[in-house]
Short mmCIF file of C-alpha atoms and ligand atoms in Angstrom, two decimals:
data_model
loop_
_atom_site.label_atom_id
_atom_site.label_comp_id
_atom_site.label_asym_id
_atom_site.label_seq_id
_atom_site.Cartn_x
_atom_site.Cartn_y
_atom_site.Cartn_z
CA UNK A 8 96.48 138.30 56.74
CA UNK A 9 99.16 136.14 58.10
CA UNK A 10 96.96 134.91 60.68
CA UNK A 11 94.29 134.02 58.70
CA UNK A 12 96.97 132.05 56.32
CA UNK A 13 98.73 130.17 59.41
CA UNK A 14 95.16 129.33 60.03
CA UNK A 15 94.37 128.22 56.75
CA UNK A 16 97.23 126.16 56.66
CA UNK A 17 97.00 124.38 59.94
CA UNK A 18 93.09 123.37 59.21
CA UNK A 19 93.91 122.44 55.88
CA UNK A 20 95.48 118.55 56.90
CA UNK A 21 92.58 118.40 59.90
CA UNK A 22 90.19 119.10 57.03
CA UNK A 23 88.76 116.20 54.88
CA UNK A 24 89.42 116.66 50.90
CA UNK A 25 85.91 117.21 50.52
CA UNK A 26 85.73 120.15 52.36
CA UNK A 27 88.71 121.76 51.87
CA UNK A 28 87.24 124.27 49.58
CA UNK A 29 85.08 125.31 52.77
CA UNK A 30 88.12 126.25 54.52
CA UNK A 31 88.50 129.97 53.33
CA UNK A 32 85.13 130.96 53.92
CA UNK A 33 85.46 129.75 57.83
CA UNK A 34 88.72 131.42 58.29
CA UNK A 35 87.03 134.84 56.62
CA UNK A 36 84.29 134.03 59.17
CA UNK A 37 86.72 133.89 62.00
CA UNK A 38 88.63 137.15 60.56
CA UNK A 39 85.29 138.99 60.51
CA UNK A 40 84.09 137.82 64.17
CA UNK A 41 87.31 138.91 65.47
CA UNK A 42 86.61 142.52 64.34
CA UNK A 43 83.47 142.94 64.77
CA UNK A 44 83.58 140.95 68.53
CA UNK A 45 81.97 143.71 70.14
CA UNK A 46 79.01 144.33 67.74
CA UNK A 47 78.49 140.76 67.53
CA UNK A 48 78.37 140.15 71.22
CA UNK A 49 74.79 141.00 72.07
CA UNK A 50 73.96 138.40 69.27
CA UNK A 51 76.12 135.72 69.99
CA UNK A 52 74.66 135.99 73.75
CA UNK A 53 71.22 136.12 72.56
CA UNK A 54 71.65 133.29 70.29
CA UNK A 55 73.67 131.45 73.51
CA UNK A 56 70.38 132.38 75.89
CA UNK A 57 67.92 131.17 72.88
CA UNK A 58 69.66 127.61 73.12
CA UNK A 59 69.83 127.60 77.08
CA UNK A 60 66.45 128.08 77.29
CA UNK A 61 65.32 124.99 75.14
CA UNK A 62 67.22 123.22 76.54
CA UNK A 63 66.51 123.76 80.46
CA UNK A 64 62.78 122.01 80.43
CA UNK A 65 64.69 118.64 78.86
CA UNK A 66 64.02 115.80 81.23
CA UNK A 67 66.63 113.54 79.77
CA UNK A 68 70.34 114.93 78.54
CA UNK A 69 71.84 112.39 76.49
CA UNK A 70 73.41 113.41 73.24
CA UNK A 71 72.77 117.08 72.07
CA UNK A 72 73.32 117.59 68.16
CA UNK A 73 74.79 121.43 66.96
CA UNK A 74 74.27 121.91 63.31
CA UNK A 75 76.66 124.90 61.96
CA UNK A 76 78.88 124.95 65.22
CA UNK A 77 81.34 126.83 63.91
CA UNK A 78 83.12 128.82 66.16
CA UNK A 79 81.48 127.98 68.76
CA UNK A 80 80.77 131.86 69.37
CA UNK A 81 77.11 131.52 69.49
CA UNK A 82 77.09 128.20 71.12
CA UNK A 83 76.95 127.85 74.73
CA UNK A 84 79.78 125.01 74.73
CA UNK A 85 80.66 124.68 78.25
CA UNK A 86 76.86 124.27 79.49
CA UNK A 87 75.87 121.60 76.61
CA UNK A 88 79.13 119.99 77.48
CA UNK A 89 78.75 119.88 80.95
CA UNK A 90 74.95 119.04 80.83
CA UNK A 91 75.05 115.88 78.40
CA UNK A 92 76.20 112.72 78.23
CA UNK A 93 77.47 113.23 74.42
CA UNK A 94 77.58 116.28 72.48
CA UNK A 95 78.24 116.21 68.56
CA UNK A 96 79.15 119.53 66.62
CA UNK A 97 78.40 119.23 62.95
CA UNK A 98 79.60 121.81 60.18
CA UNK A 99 81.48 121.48 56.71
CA UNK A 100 84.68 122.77 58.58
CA UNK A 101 85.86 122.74 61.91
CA UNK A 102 89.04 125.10 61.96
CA UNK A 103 92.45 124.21 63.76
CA UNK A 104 91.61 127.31 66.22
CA UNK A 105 88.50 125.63 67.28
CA UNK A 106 89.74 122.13 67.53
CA UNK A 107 92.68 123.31 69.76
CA UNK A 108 90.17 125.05 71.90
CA UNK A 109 88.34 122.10 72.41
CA UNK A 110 91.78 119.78 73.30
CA UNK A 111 92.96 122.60 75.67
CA UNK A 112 89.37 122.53 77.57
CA UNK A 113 89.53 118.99 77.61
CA UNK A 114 86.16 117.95 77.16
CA UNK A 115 85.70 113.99 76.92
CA UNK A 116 82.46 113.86 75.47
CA UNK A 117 82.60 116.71 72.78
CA UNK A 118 82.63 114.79 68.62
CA UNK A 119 83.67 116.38 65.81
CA UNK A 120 82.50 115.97 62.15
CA UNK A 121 82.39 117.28 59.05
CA UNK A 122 79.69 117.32 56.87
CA UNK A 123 77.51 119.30 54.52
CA UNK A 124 73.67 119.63 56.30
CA UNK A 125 72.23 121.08 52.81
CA UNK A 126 71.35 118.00 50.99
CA UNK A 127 72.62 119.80 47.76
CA UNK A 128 74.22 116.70 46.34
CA UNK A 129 71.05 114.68 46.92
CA UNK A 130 69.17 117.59 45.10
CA UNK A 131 71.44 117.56 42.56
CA UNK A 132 71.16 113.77 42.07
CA UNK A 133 67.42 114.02 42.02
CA UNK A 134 67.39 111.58 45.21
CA UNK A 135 64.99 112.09 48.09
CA UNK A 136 65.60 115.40 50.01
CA UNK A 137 66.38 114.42 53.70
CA UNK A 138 69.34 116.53 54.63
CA UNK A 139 68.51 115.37 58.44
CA UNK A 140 67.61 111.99 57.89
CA UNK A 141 70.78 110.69 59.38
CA UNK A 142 70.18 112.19 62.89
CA UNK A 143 67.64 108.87 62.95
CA UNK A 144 71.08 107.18 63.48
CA UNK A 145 72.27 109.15 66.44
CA UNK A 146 71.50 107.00 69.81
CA UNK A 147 69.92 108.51 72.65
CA UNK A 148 69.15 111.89 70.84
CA UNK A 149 67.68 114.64 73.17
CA UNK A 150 68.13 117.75 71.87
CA UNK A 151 69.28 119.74 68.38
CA UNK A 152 70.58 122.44 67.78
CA UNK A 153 70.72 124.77 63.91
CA UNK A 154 73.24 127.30 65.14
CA UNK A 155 72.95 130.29 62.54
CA UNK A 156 73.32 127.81 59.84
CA UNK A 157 70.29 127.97 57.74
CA UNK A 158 70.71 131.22 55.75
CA UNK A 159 74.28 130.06 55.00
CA UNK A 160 72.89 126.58 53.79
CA UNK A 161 71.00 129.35 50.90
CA UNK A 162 74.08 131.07 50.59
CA UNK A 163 76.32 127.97 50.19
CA UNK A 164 74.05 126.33 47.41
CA UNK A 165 74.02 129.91 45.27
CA UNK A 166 77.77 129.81 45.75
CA UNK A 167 78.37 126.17 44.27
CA UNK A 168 75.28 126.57 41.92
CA UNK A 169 77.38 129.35 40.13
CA UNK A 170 80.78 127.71 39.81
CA UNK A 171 80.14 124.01 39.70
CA UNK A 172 78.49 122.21 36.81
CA UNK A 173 75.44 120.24 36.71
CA UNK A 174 71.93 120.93 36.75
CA UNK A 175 69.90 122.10 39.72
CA UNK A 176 66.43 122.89 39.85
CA UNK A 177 65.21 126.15 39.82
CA UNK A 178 64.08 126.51 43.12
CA UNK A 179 66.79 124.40 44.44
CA UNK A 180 67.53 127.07 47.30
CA UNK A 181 63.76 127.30 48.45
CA UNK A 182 63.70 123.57 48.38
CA UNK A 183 66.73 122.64 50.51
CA UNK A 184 65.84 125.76 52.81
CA UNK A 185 62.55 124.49 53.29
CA UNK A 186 63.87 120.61 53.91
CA UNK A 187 65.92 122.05 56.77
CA UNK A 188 62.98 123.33 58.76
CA UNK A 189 60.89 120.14 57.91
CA UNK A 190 63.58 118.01 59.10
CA UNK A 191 64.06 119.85 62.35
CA UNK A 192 60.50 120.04 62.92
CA UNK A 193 60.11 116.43 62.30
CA UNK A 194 62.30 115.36 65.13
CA UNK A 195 61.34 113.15 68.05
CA UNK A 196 63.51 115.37 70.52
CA UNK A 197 63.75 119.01 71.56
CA UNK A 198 65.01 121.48 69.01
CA UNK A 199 66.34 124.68 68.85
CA UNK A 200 66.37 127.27 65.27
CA UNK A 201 68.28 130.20 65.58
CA UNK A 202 68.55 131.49 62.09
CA UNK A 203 69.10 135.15 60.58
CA UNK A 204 65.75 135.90 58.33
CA UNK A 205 66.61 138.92 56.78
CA UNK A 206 69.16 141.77 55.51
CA UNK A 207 68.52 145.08 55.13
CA UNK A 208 71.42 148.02 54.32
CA UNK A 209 70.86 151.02 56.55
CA UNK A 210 72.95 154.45 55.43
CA UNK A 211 74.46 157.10 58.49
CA UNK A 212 71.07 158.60 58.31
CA UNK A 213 69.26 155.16 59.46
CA UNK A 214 67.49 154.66 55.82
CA UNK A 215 67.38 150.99 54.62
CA UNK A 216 68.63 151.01 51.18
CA UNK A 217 67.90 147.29 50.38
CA UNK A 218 66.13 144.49 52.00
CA UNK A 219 66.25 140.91 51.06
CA UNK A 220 64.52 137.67 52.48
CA UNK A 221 67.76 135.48 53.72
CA UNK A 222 65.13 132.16 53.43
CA UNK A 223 63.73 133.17 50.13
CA UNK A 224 60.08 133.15 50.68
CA UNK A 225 59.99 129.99 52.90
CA UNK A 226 58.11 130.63 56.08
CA UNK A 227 60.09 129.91 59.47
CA UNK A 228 58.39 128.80 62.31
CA UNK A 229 56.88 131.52 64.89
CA UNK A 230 59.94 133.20 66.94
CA UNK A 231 60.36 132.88 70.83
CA UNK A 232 62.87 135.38 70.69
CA UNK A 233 64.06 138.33 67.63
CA UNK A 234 66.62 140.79 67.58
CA UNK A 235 68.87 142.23 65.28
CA UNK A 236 72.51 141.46 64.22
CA UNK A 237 74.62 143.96 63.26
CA UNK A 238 76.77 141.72 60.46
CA UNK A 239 78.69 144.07 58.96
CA UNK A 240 79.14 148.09 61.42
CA UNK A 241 79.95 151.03 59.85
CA UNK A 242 83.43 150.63 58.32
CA UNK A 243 83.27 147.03 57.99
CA UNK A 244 82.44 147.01 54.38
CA UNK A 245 81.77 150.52 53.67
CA UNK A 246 81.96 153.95 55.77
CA UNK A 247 78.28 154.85 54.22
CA UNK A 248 76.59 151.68 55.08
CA UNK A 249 75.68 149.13 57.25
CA UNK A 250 74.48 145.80 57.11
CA UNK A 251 72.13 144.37 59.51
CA UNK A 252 70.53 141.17 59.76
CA UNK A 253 67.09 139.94 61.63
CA UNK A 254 67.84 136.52 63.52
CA UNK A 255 64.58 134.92 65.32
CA UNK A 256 64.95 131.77 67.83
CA UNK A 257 62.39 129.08 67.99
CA UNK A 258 62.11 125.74 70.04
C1 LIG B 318 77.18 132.06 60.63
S1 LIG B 318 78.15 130.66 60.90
C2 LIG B 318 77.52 130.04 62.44
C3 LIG B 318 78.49 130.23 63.50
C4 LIG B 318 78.53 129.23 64.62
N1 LIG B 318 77.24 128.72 65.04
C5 LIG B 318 79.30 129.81 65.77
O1 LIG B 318 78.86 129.68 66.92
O2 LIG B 318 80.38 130.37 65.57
C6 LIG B 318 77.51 129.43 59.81
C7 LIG B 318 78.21 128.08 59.95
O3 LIG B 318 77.52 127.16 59.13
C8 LIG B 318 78.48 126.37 58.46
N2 LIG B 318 77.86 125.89 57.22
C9 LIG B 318 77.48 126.62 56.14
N3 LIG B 318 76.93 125.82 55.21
C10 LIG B 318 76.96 124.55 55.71
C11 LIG B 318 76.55 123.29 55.22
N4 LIG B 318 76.00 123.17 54.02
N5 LIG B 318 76.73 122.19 56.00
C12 LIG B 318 77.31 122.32 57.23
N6 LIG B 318 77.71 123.49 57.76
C13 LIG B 318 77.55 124.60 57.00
C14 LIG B 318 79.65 127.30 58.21
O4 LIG B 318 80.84 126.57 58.00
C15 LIG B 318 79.67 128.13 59.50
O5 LIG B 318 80.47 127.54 60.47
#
């Protein structure tokens, strides 16, 4: 607890005022992934092959875009780095942790910034739904990258639909779901989805209790690669239960 609070506290002056209300849900991110490192490692490498491998064919590597870096766990940072001429990480909050990573590694050509990727405010405006129109803008694009983001983008919207007023449309979380995937697909360079589809809650005996559709009926594209993700082990939220999620990878 008092690492997650130092942490909290150092990313909160890095962190524009916007965002700040982001913070806590990266540092319990960051608390989770450090418990469950070893059940998430087959994951995070899968997810770190999945973006290799669209990226090895590119002919050009210019500027490479990660959407939801995070962590950086799932990301393979050091080949994209090392590989383009610019790379630009993109996600509501980029914690102190992963920003002193970064300085201690020294990478030149490695840009942060903050922003939200779910085009919730424009829904909530009623303005055109591009949540990816602004990667027009980036020069000498090559390659993008959704990093686990997507279900969180449905998970995010719920989140602020519940506790912030104004009106939203009904299917607001189908909608911006589905304007992620037409925006990626849409682009004039290489890109790479790696997005969990799917929950289910398994007991010690191996039956699934629940299941639920992380995209909420909107139809990702066909997977190169699918495993599972083991989100929350035995113990993690309950000694009965698990929770695992299905992840696919598409380029
Ligand atoms: C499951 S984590 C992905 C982890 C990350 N790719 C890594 O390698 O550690 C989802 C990430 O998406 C970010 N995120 C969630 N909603 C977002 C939004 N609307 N805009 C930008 N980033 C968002 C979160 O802050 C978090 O870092």
């Amino acid at each position: 607890m008092i690492t997650e609070a130092l942490l909290y506290a150092a990313t909160l002056p890095l962190t524009g005022k916007p965002h700040r209300k982001f913070i806590r849900y990266s540092v319990n991110l960051w608390s989770r992934a450090g418990r469950c490192a070893e059940d998430w490692a087959d994951h995070e490498e899968k997810s770190r092959n999945a973006i290799r491998a669209a990226a090895a064919g590119l002919r050009q590597k210019r500027t490479a875009v990660v959407l939801g870096s995070g962590l950086l766990r799932d990301v393979p940072i050091e080949e994209l780095a090392r590989d383009f001429d610019a790379v630009v990480l993109i996600d509501l909050v980029h914690l102190a942790s992963v920003r002193l990573w970064l300085a201690a590694k020294r990478y030149r050509n490695v840009r942060l910034i903050e922003r939200d990727l779910s085009g919730y405010d424009d829904l909530a405006a009623g303005q055109e739904l591009e949540p990816l129109g602004f990667l027009r803008s980036v020069p000498y694009l090559d390659f993008v990258v959704s990093a686990n983001l997507l279900s969180q983008i449905g998970r995010g919207v719920k989140r602020r639909h519940e506790t912030e007023a104004g009106r939203m449309p009904e299917d607001a979380v189908e909608r911006l779901i589905a304007a992620h995937l037409t925006g990626l697909s849409g682009l004039p360079c290489q890109h790479c989805l790696v997005t969990d589809i799917a929950y289910a809650v398994v007991d010690r005996n191996g039956k699934t209790h629940e299941e639920a559709d992380l995209l909420h009926g909107v139809a990702p594209p066909s997977a190169k690669a699918s495993w599972t993700w083991p989100v929350a082990p035995l113990g993690e939220e309950s000694g009965d239960y698990r929770i695992e999620h299905k992840v696919l990878a598409a380029w």
